[in-house]
mmCIF file of C-alpha atoms in Angstrom:
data_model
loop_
_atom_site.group_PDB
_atom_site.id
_atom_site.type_symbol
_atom_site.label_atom_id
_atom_site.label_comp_id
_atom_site.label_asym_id
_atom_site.label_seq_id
_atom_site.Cartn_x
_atom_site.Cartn_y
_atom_site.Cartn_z
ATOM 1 C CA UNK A 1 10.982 6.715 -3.345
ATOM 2 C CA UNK A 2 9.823 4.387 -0.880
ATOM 3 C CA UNK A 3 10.291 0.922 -2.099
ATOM 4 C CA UNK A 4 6.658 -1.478 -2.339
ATOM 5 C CA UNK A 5 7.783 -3.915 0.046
ATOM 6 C CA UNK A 6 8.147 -1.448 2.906
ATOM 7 C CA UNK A 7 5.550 0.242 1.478
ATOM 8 C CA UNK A 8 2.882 -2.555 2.381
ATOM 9 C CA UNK A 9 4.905 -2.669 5.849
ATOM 10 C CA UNK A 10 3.935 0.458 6.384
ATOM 11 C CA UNK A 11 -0.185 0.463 5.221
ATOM 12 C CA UNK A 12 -2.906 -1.374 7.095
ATOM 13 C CA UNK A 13 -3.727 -4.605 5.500
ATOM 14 C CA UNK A 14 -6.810 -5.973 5.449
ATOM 15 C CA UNK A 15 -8.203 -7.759 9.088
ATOM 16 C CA UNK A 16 -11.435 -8.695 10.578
ATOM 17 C CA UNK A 17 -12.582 -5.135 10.893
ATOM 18 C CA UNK A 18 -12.007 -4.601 7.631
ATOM 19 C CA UNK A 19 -13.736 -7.695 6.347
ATOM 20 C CA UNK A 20 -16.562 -7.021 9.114
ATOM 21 C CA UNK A 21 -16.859 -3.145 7.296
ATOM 22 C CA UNK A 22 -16.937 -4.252 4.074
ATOM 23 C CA UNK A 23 -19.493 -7.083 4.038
ATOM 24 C CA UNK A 24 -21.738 -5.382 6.173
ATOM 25 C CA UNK A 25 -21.570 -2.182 3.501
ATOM 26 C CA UNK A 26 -21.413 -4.270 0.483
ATOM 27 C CA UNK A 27 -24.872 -5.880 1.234
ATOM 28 C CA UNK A 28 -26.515 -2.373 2.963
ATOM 29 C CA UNK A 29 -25.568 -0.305 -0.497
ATOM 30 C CA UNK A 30 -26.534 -3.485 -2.640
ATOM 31 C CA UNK A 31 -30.073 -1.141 -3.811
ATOM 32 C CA UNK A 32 -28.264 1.990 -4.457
ATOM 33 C CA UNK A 33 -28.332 3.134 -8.509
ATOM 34 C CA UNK A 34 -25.505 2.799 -10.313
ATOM 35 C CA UNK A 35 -24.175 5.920 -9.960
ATOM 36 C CA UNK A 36 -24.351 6.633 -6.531
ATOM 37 C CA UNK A 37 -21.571 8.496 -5.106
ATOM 38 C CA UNK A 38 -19.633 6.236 -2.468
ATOM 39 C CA UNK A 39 -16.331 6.572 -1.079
ATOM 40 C CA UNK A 40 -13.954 4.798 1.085
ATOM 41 C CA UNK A 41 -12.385 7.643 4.548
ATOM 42 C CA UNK A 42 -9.046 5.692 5.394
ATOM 43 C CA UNK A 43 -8.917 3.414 2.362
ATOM 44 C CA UNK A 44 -5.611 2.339 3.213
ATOM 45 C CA UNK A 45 -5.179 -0.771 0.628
ATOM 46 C CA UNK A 46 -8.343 -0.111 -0.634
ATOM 47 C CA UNK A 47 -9.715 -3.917 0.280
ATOM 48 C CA UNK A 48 -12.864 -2.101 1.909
ATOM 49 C CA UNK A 49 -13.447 0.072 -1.415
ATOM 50 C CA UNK A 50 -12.490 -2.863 -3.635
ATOM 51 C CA UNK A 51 -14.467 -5.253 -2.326
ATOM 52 C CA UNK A 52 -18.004 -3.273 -1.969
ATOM 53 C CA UNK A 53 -17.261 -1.595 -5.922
ATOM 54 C CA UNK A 54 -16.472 -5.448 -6.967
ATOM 55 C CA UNK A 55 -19.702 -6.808 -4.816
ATOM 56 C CA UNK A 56 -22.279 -3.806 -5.482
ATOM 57 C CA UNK A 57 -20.876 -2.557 -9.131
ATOM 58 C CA UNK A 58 -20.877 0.959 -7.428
ATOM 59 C CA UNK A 59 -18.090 2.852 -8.440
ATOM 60 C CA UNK A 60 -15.949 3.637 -4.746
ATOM 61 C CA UNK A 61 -13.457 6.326 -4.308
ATOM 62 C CA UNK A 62 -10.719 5.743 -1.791
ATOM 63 C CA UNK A 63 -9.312 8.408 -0.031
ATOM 64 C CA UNK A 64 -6.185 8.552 2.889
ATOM 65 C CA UNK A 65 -4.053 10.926 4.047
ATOM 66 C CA UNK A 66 -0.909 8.696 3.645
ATOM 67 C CA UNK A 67 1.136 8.970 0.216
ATOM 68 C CA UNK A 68 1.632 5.083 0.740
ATOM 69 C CA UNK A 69 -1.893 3.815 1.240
ATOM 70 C CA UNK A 70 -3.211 5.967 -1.541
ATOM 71 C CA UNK A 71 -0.403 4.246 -4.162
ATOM 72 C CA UNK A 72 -1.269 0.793 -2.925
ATOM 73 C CA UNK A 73 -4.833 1.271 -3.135
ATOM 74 C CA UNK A 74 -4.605 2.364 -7.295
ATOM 75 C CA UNK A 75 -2.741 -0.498 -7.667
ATOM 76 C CA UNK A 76 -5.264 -2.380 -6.438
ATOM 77 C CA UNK A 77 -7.940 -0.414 -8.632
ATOM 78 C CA UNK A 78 -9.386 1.687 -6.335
ATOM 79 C CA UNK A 79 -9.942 5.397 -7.814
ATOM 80 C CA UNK A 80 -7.976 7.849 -5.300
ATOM 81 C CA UNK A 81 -7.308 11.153 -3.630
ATOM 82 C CA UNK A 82 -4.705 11.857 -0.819
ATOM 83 C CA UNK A 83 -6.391 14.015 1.506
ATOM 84 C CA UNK A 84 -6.989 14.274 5.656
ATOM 85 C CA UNK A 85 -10.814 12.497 6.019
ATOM 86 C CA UNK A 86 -13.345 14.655 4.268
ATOM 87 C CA UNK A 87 -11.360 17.785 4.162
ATOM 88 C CA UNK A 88 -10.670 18.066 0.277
ATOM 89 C CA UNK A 89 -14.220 16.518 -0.321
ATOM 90 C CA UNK A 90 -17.778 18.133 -0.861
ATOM 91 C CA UNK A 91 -20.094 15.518 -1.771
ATOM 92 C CA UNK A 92 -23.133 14.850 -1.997
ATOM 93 C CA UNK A 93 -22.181 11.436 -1.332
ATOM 94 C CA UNK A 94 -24.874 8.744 -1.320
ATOM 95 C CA UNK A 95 -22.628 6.297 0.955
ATOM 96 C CA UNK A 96 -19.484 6.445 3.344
ATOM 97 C CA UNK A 97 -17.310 4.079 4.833
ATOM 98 C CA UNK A 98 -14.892 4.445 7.063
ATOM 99 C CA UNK A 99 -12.421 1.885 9.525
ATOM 100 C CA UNK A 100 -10.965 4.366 11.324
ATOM 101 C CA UNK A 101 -7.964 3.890 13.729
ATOM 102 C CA UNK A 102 -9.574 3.081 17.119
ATOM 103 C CA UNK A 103 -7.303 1.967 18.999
ATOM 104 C CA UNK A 104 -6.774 3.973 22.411
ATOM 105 C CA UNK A 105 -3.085 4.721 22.670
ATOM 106 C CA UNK A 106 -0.758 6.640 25.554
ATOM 107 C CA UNK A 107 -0.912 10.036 24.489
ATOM 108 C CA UNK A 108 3.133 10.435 24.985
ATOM 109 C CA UNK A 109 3.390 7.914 21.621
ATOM 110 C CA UNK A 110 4.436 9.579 19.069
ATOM 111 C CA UNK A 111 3.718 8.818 15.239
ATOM 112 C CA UNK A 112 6.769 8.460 13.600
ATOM 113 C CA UNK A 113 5.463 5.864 10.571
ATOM 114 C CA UNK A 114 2.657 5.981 8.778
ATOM 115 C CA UNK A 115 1.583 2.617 10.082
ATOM 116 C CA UNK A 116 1.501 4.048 13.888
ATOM 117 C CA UNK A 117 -0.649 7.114 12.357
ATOM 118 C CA UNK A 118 -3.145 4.262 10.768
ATOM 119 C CA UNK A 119 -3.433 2.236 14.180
ATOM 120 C CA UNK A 120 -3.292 4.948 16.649
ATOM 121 C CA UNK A 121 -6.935 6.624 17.941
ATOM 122 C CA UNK A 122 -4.788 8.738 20.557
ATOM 123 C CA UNK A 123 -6.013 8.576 24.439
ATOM 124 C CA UNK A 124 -9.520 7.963 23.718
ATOM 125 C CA UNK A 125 -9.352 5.886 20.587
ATOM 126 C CA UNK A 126 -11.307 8.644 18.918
ATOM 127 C CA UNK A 127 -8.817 10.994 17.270
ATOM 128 C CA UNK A 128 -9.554 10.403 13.628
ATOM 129 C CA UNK A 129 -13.218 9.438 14.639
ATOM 130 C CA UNK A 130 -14.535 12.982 16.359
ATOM 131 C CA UNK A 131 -13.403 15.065 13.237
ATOM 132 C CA UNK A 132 -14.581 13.059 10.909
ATOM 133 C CA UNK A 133 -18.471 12.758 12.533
ATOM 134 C CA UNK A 134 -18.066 16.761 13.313
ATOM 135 C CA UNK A 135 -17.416 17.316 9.320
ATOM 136 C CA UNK A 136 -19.707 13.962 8.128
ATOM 137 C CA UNK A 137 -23.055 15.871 7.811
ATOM 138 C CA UNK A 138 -21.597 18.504 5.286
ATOM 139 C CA UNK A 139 -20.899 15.739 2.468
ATOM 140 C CA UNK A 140 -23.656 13.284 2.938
ATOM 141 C CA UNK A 141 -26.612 13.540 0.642
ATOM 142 C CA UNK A 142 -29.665 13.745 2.403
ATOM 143 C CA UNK A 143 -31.015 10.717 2.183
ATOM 144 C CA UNK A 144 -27.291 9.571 2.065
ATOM 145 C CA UNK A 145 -25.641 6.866 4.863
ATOM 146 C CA UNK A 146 -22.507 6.284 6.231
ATOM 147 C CA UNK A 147 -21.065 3.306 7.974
ATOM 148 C CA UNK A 148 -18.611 3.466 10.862
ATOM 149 C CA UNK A 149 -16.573 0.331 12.256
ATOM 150 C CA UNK A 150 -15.545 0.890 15.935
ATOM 151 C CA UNK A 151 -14.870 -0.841 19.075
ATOM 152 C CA UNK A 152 -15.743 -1.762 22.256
ATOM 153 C CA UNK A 153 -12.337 -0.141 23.584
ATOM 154 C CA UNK A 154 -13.532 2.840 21.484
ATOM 155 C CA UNK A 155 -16.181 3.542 23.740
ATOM 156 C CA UNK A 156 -19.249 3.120 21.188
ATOM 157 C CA UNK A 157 -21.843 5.057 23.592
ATOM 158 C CA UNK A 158 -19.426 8.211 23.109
ATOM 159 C CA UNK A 159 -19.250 7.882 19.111
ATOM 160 C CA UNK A 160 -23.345 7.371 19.205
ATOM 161 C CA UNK A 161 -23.616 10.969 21.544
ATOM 162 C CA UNK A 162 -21.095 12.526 19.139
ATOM 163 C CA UNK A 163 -22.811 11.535 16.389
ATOM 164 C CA UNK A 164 -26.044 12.778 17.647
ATOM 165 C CA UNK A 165 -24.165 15.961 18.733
ATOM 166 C CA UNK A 166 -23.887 16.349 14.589
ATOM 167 C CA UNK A 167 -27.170 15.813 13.798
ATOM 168 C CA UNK A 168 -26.851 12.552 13.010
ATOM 169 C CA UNK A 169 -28.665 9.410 14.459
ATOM 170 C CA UNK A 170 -26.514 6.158 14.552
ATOM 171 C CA UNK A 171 -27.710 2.717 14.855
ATOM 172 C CA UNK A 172 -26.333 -0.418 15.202
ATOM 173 C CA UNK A 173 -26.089 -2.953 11.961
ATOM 174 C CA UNK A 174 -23.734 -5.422 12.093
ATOM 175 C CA UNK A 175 -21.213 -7.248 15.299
ATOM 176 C CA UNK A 176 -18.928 -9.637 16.090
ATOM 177 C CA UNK A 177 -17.277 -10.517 19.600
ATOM 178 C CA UNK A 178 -13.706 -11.175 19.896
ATOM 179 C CA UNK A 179 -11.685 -12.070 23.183
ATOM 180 C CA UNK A 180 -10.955 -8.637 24.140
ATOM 181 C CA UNK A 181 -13.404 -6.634 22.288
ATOM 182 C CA UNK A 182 -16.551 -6.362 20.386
ATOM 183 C CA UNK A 183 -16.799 -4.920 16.606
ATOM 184 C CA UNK A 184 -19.407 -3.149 15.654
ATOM 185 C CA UNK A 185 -20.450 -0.959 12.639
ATOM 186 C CA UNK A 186 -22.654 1.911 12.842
ATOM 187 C CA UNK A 187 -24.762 3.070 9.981
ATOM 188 C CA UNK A 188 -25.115 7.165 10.585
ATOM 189 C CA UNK A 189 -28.041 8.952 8.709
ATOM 190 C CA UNK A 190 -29.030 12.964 8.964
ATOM 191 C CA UNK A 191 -31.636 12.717 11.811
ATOM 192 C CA UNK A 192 -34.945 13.294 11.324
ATOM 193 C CA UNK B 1 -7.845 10.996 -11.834
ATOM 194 C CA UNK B 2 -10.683 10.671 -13.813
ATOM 195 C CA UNK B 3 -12.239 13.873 -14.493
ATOM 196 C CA UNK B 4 -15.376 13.272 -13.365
ATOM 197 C CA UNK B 5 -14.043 13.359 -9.696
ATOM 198 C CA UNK B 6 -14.410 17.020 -9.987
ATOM 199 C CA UNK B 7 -17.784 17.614 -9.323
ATOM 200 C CA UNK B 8 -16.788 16.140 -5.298
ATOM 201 C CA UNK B 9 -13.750 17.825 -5.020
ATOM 202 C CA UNK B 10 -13.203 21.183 -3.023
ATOM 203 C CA UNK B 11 -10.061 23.073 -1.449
ATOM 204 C CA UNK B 12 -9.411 21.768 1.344
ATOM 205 C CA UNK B 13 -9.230 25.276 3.002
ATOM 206 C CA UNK B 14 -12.042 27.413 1.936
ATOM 207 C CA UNK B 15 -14.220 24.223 0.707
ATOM 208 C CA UNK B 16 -14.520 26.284 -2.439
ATOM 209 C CA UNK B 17 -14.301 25.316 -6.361
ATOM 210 C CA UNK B 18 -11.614 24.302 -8.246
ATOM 211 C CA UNK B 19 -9.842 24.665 -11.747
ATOM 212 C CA UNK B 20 -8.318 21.867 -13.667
ATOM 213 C CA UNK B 21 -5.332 22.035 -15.290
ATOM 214 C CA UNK B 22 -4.438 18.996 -17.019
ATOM 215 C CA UNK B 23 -0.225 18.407 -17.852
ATOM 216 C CA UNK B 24 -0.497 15.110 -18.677
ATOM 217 C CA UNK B 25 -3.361 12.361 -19.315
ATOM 218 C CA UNK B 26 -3.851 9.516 -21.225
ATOM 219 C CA UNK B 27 -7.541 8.287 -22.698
ATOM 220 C CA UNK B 28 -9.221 7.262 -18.833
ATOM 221 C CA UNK B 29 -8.009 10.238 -17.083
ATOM 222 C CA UNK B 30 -5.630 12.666 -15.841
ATOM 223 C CA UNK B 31 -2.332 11.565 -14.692
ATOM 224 C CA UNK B 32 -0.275 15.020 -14.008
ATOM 225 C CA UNK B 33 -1.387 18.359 -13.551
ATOM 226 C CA UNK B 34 -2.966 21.141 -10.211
ATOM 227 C CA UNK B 35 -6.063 21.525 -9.258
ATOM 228 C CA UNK B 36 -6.340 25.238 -8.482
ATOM 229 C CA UNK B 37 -8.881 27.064 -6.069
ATOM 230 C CA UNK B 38 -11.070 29.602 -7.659
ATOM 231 C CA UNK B 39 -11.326 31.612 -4.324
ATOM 232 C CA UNK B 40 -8.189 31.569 -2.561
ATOM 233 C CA UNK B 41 -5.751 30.424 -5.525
ATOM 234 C CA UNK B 42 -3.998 27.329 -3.448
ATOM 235 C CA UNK B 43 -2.658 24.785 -5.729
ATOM 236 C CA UNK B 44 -2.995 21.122 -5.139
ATOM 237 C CA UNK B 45 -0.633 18.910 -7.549
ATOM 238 C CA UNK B 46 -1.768 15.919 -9.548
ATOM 239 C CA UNK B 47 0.587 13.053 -9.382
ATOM 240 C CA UNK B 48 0.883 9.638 -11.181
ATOM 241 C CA UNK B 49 -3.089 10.367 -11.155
ATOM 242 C CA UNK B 50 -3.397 10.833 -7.646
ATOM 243 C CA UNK B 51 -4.437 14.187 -6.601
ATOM 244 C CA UNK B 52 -3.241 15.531 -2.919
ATOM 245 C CA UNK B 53 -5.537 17.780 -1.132
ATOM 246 C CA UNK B 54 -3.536 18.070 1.653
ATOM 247 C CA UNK B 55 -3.117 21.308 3.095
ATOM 248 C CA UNK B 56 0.140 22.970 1.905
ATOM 249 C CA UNK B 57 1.078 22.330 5.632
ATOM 250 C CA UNK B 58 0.340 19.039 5.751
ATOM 251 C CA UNK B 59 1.814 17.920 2.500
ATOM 252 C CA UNK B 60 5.622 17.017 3.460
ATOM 253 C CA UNK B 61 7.193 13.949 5.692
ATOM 254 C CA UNK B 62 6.030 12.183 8.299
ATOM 255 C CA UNK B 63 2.542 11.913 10.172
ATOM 256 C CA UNK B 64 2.250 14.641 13.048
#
C-alpha cells in the first residue's frame, strides 16, 4: 500500500494546462442535457473532471491507467475506472477530454514512476496522443466532441493530420502563450 | 462503481459485453466484485469501487 503522501508525489496535479482544458470544456459542454455521457482520458486527480461536472452539472467519469491517479481522483469525487485511454470503454460518449502527456522526451528514458509515465509523450511528444485519436472515433457519439490540450512542442499540425487521418476534423478553440510554448486545445468532431 | 457505468463499459480485449458480479456494495454502488466478458471470459476485478480494465498483462507494477 502506497502511502497518500507519495501517492500525490507521484500523480499530476493540477497546472495551467489543466486549468486551460477544463475551462475551455466546462463552458463548450455548458448546453449539453443532463445526462450526457462525458468522461475525463488521463484524469489523473480528477481536477479536469471535477471541475467541468461541478461547473456544467454533467455527470464526468475519470479514467487513468495508474492505480494512484484513479484513488486520488474518487477521493476527490470523481466516478472512476483504471484502464489504458479508451481501451475498456465503448461509449457513445457525448464529450471527451483529455490532457495528455505531451511532453517530447529522449526515447532512452525509461518510466520507472508513474509520474514519469504521466509527463512523458516519448520522442515525439505524441505517445499517449496517436492511440488515443486512432481509437477516439469508435466511442464518440455522432454528434459527440472531444477536446484535446496539446502543445506547441507537440507539434499541433501533426495531431490535426492524425486526427484527420481518423476521420475526424479538429479545430482550434481555446490558447494561451507561455515563454517556451503555446497551449492550445483542440475540439475533434466525426468529419462531415 | 455505480452500476449504471455498465452500459460504457467493454473488455478491453475483444470490446465485447460484460457480466456483473457484485461481492460487495453498499446503497450508491458497487464496491467489490469482476466484471466478466461474455465472449472471451477475461475477468476484470472490482476494487474499493474502482474497476480495472487493464489487460491481464498490463495489470501488475510499474509503467512499461
Amino acid at each position: 500500500m502506497v502511502d497518500r503522501e507519495t501517492a500525490t508525489e507521484q500523480v499530476y496535479q493540477p497546472a495551467e494546462d489543466s486549468h486551460l482544458l477544463a475551462e475551455t470544456a466546462a463552458e463548450e459542454l455548458a448546453a449539453l442535457p443532463g445526462d450526457a455521457r462525458v468522461v475525463d482520458v488521463g484524469t489523473g486527480s480528477g481536477y479536469v473532471a471535477a471541475h467541468v461536472g461541478e461547473q456544467t452539472g454533467l455527470d464526468v467519469l475519470g479514467v487513468d491507467i495508474s492505480p494512484l491517479a484513479v484513488r486520488e481522483a474518487r477521493d476527490h469525487g470523481v466516478g472512476v475506472v483504471r484502464s489504458n485511454l479508451l481501451d475498456g470503454l465503448t461509449g457513445p460518449f457525448d464529450a471527451v477530454t483529455f490532457n495528455p502527456p505531451y511532453l517530447p522526451t529522449d526515447p532512452d528514458a525509461e518510466w520507472d514512476d508513474w509520474m514519469e509515465y504521466a509527463l512523458s509523450g516519448g520522442p515525439d511528444g505524441r505517445r499517449a496522443i496517436d492511440p488515443f485519436l486512432d481509437d477516439l472515433p469508435r466511442v464518440l457519439a455522432p454528434d459527440g466532441r472531444a477536446f484535446l490540450l496539446v502543445s506547441s512542442l507537440t507539434d499541433v499540425g501533426a495531431v490535426t493530420a492524425r486526427a484527420a487521418e481518423n476521420g475526424l476534423a479538429a479545430r482550434e478553440v481555446a490558447e494561451e502563450s507561455f515563454p517556451f510554448e503555446r497551449l492550445v486545445v483542440l475540439e475533434l468532431a466525426h468529419a462531415e | 462503481m455505480n452500476e449504471s457505468l455498465m452500459d460504457i463499459l467493454c473488455c478491453p480485449l475483444d470490446k465485447q459485453d460484460l457480466e456483473l458480479e457484485v461481492v460487495r456494495r453498499d446503497d450508491d454502488e458497487v464496491l467489490d466484485g469482476r466484471l466478466v466478458c461474455t465472449e472471451c471470459g477475461e475477468e476484470y476485478p472490482i476494487e474499493e469501487g474502482i474497476p480495472n480494465l487493464l489487460p491481464p498483462d498490463m495489470r501488475e507494477g510499474a509503467p512499461a
